PDB file of C-alpha atoms in Angstrom:
ATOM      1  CA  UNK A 237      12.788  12.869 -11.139  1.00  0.00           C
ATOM      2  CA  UNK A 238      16.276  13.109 -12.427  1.00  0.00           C
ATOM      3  CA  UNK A 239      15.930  13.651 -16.324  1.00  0.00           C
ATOM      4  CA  UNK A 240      18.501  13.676 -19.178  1.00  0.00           C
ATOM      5  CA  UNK A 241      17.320  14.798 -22.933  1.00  0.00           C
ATOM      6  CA  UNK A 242      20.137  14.995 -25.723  1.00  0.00           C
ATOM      7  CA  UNK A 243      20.272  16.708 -28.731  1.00  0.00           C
ATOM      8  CA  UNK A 244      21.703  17.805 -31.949  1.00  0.00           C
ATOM      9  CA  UNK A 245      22.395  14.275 -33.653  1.00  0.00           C
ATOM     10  CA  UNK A 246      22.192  13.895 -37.083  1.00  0.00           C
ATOM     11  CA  UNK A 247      23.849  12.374 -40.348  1.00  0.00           C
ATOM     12  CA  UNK A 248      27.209  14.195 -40.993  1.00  0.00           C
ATOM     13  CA  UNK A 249      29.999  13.724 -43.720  1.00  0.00           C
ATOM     14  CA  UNK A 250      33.354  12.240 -42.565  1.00  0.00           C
ATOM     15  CA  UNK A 251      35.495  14.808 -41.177  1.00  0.00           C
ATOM     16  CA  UNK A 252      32.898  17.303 -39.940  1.00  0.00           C
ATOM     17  CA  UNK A 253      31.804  18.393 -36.812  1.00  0.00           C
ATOM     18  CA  UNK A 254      28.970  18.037 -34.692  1.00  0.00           C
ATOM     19  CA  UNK A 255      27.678  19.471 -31.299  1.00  0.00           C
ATOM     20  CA  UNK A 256      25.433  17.642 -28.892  1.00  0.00           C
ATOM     21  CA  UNK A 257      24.123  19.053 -25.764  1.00  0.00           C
ATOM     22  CA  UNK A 258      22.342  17.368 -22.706  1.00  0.00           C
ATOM     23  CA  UNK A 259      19.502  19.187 -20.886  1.00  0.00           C
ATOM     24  CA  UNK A 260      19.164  18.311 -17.331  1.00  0.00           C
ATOM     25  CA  UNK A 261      16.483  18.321 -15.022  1.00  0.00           C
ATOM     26  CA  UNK A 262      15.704  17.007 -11.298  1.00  0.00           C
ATOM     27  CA  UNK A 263      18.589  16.921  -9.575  1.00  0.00           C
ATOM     28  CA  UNK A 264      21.550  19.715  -8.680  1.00  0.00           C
ATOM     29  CA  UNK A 265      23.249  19.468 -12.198  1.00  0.00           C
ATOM     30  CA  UNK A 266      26.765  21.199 -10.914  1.00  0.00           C
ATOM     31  CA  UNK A 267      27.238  18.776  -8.116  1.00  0.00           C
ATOM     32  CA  UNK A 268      27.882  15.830 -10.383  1.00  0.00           C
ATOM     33  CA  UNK A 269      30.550  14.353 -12.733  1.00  0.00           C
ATOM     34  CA  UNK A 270      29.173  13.591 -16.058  1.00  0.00           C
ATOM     35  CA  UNK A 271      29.611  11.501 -18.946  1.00  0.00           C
ATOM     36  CA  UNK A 272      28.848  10.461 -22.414  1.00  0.00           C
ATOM     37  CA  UNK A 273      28.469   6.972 -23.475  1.00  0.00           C
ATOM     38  CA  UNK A 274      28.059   6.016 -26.909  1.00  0.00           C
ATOM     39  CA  UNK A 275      27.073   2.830 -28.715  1.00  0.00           C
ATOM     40  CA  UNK A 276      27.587   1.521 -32.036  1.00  0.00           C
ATOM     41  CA  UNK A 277      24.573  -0.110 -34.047  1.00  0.00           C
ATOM     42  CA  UNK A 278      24.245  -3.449 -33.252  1.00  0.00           C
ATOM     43  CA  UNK A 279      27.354  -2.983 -30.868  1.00  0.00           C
ATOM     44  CA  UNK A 280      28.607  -2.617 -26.512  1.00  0.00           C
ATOM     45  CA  UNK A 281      28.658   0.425 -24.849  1.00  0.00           C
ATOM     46  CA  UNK A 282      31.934   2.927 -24.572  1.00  0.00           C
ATOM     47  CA  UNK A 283      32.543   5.425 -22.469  1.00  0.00           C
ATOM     48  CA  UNK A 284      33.526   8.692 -24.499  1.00  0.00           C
ATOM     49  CA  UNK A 285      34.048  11.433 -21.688  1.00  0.00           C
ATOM     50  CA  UNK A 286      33.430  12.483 -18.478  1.00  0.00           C
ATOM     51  CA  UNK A 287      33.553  16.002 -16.956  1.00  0.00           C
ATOM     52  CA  UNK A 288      34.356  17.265 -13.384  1.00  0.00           C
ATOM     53  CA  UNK A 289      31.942  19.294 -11.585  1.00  0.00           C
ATOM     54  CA  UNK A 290      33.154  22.625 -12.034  1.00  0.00           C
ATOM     55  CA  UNK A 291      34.617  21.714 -15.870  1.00  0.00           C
ATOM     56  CA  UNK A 292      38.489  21.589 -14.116  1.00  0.00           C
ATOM     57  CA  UNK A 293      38.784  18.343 -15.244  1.00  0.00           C
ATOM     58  CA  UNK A 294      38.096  16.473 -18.580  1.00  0.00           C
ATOM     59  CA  UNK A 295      38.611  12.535 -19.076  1.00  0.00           C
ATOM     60  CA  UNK A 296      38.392  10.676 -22.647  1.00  0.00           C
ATOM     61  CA  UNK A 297      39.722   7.360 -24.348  1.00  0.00           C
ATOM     62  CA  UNK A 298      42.134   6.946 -26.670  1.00  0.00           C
ATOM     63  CA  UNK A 299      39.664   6.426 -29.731  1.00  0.00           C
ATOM     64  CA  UNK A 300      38.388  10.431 -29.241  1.00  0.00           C
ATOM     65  CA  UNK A 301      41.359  12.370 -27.376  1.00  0.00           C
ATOM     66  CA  UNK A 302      41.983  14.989 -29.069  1.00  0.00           C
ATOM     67  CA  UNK A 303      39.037  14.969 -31.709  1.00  0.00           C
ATOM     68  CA  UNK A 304      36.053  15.332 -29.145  1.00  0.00           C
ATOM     69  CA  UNK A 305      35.733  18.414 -26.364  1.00  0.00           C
ATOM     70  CA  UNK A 306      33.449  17.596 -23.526  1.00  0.00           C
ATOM     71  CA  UNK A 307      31.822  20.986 -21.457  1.00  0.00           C
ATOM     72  CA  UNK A 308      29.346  21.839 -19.083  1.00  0.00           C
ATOM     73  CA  UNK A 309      27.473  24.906 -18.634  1.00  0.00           C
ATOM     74  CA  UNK A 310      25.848  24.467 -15.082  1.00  0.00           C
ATOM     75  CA  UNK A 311      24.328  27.990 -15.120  1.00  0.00           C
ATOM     76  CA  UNK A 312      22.025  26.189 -17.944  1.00  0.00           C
ATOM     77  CA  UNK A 313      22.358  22.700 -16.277  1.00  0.00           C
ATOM     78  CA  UNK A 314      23.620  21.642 -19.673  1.00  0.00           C
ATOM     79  CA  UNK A 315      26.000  19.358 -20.736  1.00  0.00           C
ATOM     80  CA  UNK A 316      28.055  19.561 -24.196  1.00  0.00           C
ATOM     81  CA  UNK A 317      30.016  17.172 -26.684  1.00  0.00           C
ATOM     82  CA  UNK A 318      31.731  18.792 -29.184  1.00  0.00           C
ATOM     83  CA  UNK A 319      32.641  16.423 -32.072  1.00  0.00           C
ATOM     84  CA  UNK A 320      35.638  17.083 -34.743  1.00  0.00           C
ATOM     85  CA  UNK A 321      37.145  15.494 -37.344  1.00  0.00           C
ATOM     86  CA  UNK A 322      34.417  12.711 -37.111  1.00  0.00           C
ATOM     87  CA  UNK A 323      35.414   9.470 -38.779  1.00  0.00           C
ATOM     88  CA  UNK A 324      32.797   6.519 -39.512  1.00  0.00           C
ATOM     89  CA  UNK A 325      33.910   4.511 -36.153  1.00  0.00           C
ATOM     90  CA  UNK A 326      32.049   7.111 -34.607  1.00  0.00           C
ATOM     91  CA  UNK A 327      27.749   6.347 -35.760  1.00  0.00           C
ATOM     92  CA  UNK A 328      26.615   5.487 -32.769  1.00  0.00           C
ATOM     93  CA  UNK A 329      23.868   6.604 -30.260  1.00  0.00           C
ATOM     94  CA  UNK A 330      25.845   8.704 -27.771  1.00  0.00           C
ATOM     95  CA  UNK A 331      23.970   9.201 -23.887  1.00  0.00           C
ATOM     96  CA  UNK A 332      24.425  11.704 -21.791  1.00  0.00           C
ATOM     97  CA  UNK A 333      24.875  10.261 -18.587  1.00  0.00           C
ATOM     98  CA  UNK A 334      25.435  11.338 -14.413  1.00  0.00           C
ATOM     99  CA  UNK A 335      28.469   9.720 -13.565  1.00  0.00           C
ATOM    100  CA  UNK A 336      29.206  10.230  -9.311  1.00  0.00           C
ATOM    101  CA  UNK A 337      30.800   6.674  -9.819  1.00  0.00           C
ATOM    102  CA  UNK A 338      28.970   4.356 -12.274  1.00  0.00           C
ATOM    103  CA  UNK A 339      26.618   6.005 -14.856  1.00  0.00           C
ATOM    104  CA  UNK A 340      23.751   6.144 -12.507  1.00  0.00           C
ATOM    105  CA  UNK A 341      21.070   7.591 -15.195  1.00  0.00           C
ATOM    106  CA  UNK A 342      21.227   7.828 -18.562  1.00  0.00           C
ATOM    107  CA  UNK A 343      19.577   9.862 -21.526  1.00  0.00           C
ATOM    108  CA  UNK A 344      17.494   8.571 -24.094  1.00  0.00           C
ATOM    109  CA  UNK A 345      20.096   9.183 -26.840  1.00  0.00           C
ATOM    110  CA  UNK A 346      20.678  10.665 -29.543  1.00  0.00           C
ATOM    111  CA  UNK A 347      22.242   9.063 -32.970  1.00  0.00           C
ATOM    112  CA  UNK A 348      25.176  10.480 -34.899  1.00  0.00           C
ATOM    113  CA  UNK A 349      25.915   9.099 -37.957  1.00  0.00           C
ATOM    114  CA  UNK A 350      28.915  10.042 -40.080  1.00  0.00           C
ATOM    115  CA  UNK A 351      28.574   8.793 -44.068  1.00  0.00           C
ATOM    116  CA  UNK A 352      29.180  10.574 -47.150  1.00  0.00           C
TER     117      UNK A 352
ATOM    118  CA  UNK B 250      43.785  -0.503 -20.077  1.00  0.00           C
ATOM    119  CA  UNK B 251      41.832  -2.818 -17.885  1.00  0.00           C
ATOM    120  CA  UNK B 252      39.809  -5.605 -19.874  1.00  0.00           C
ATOM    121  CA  UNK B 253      36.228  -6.841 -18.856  1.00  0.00           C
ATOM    122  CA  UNK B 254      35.746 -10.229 -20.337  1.00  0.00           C
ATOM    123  CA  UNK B 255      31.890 -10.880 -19.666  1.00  0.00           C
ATOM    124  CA  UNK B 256      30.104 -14.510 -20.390  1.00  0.00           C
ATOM    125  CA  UNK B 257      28.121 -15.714 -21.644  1.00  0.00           C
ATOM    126  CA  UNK B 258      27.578 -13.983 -24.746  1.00  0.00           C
ATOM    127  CA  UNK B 259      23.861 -14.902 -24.796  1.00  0.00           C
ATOM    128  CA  UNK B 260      21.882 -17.410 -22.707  1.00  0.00           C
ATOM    129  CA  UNK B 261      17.951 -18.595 -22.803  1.00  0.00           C
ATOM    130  CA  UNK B 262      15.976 -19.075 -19.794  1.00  0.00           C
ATOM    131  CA  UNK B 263      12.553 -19.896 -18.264  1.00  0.00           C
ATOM    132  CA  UNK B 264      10.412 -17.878 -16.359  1.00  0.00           C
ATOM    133  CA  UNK B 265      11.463 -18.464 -12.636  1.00  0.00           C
ATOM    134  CA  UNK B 266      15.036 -20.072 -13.020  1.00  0.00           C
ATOM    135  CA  UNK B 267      18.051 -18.488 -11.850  1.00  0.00           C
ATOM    136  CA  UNK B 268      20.809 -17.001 -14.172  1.00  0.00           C
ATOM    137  CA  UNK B 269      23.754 -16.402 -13.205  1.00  0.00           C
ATOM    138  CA  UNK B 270      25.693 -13.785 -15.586  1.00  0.00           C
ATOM    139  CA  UNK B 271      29.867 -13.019 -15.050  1.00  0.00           C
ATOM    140  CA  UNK B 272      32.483 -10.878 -15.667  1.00  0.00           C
ATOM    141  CA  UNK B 273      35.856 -11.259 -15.323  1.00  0.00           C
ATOM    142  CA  UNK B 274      38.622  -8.491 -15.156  1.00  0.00           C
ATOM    143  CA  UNK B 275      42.270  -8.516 -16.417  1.00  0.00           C
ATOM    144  CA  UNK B 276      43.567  -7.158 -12.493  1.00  0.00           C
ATOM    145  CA  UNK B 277      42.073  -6.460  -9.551  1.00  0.00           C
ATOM    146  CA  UNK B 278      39.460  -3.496  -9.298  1.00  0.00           C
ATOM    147  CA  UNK B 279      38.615  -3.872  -5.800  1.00  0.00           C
ATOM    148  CA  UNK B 280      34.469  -3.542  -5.220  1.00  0.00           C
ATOM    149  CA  UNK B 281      34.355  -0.599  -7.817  1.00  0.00           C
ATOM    150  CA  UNK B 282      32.235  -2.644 -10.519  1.00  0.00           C
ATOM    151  CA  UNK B 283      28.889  -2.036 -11.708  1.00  0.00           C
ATOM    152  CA  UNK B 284      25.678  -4.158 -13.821  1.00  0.00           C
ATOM    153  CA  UNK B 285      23.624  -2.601 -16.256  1.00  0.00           C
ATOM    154  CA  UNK B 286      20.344  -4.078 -17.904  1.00  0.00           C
ATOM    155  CA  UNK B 287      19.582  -2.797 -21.384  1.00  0.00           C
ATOM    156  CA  UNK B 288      15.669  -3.464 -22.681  1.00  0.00           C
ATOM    157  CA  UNK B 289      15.513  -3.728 -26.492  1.00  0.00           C
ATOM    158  CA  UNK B 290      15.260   0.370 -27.758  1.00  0.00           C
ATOM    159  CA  UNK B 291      15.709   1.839 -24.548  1.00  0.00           C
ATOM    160  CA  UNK B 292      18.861   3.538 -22.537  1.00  0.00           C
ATOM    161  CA  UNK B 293      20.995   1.305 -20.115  1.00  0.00           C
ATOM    162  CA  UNK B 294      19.541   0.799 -16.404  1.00  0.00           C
ATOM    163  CA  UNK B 295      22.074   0.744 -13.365  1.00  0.00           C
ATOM    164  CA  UNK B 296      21.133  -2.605 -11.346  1.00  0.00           C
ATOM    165  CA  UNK B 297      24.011  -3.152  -9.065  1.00  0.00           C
ATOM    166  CA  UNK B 298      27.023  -0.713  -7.630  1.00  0.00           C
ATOM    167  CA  UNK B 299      30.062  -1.505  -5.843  1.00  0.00           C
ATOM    168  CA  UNK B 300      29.717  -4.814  -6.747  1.00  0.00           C
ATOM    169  CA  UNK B 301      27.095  -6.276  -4.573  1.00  0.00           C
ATOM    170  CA  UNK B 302      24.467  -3.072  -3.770  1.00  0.00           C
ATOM    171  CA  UNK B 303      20.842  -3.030  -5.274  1.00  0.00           C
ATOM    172  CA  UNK B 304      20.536   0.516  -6.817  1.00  0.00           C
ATOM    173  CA  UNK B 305      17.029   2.132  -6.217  1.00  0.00           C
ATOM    174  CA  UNK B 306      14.153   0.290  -7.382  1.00  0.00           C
ATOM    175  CA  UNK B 307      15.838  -2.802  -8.395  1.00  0.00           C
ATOM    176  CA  UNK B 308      14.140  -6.164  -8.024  1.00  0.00           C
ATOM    177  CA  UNK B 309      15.416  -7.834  -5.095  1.00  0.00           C
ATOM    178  CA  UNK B 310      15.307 -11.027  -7.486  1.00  0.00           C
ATOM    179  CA  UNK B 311      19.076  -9.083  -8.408  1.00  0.00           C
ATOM    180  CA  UNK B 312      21.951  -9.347  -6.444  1.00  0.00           C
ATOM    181  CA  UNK B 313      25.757  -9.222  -7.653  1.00  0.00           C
ATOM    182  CA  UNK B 314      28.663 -10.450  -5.711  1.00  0.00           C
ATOM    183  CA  UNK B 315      32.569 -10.809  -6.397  1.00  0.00           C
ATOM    184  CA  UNK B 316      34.973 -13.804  -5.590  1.00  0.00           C
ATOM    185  CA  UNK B 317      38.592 -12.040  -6.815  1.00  0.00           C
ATOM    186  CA  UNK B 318      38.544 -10.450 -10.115  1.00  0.00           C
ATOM    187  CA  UNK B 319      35.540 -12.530 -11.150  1.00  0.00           C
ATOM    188  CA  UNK B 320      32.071 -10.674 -10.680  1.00  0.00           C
ATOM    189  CA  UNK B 321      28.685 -12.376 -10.700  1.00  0.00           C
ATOM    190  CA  UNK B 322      24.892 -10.931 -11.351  1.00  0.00           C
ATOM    191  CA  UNK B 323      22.161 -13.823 -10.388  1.00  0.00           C
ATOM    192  CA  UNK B 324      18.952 -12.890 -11.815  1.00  0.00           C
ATOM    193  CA  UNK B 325      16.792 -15.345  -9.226  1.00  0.00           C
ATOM    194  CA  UNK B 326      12.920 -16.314 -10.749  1.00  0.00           C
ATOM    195  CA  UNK B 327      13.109 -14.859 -13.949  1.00  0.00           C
ATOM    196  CA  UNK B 328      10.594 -12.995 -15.283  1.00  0.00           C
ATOM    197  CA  UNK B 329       9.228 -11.970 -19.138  1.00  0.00           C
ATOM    198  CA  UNK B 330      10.576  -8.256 -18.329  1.00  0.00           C
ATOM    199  CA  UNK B 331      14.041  -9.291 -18.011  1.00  0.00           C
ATOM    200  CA  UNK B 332      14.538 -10.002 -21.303  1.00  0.00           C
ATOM    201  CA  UNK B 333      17.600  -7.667 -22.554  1.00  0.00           C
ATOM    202  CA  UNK B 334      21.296  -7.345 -22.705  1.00  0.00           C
ATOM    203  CA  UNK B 335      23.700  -6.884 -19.485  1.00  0.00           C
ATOM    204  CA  UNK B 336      27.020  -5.222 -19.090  1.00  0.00           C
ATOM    205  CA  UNK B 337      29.293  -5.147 -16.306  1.00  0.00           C
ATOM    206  CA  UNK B 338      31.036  -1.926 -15.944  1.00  0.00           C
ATOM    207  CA  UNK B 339      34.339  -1.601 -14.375  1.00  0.00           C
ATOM    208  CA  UNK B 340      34.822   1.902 -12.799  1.00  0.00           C
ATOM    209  CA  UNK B 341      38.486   1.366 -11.243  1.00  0.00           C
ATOM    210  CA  UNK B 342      40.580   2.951 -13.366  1.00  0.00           C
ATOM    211  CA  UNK B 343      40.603   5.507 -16.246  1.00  0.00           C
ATOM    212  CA  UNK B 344      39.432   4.442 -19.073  1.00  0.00           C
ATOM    213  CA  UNK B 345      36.393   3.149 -17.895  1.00  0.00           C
ATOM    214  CA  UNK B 346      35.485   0.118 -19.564  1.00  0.00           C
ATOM    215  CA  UNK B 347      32.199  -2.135 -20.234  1.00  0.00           C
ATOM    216  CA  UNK B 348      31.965  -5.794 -20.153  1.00  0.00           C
ATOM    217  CA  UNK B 349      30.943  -7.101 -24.195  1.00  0.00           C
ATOM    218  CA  UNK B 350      27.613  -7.866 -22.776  1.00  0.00           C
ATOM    219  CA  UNK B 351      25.318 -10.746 -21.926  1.00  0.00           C
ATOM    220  CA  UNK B 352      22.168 -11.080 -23.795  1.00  0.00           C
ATOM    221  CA  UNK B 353      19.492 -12.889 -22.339  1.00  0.00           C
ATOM    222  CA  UNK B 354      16.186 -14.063 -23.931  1.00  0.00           C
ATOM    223  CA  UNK B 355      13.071 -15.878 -21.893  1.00  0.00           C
ATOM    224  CA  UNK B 356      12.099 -18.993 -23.300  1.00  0.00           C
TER     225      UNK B 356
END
């Protein structure tokens, strides 16, 4: 059973950082692209970043290029978010999710939120 | 950056109608689009791939098709569990982009 658990949310002051990670389980973790999604209270979902299998390759939007760093340690089957200069756009839940095409399973999330 | 413009915004339904759910996107993206059911409190569900293919363990009662850039989910014979909020995802083109999402209540 293919199995995604994130961690390391939390509240966080404007223009901190913040480090999730992704635990994987149940399926061969460095043979897939993956992802994380994120969603705003209340809000749609938005894709965040996506990560080759071997870590090569790195994809983001506009709204986080530059800001957020997206790894993978497949030794660990873990996958990594690393969040800078977070602004208040960015509370959301953020999943962790296998992406070979679509986002094929998801996390439970995890919720960042970024107040003073 | 390739827009997903999904309606409606929110529909009710009975138990055992048919819905029909679309999205439409601002250029072609072939088959490459994707539904997703979200239950209230719980992490997004794949239901269709590619367009028109059941992913594992979805209802047959779901099936998704395409006529040009417009994209269709038809939820046939609703039922109480279906209650939730669907996006289409569109999985063309870099930034990957969602579909503002359908939410659907049973009457």
């Amino acid at each position: 059973e293919v199995q995604l658990v994130e961690s390391g949310g939390g509240l966080v002051q404007p223009g901190r950082s913040l480090k999730l990670s992704c635990a994987a389980s149940g399926f061969t973790f460095s043979n897939y692209y993956m992802a994380w999604v994120r969603q705003a209270p209340k809000k749609g979902l938005e894709w965040v970043a996506t990560i080759s299998t071997s870590g090569s390759r790195t994809y983001y939007p506009d709204s986080v290029k530059g800001r957020f760093t997206i790894s993978r340690d497949n030794a660990k089957s873990s996958l990594y978010l690393q969040m800078n200069s977070l602004k208040s756009e960015d509370t959301a839940t953020y999943y962790c999710a296998r992406h070979p095409g679509s986002f094929d399973y998801w996390g439970q999330g995890v919720m960042v939120t970024v107040s003073s | 950056d390739i827009q997903m413009t999904q309606s409606p915004a929110s529909l009710s339904a009975s138990p055992e109608e048919i819905v029909t759910i679309t999205c439409q996107a601002s250029q072609d993206i072939g088959n490459w689009l994707a539904w997703y059911q979200q239950k209230p409190g719980k992490s997004p569900q794949l239901l269709i791939y590619s367009a028109t293919s059941l992913a594992d363990g979805i209802p047959s009662r779901f099936s998704g098709s395409r006529s040009g850039t417009q994209y269709s989910l038809k939820i046939s014979r609703l039922q109480v569990e279906d209650t939730g909020i669907y996006y289409c995802l569109q999985r063309y083109s870099n930034p990957w982009t969602f579909g503002g999402g359908t939410k659907l209540e049973l009457k």
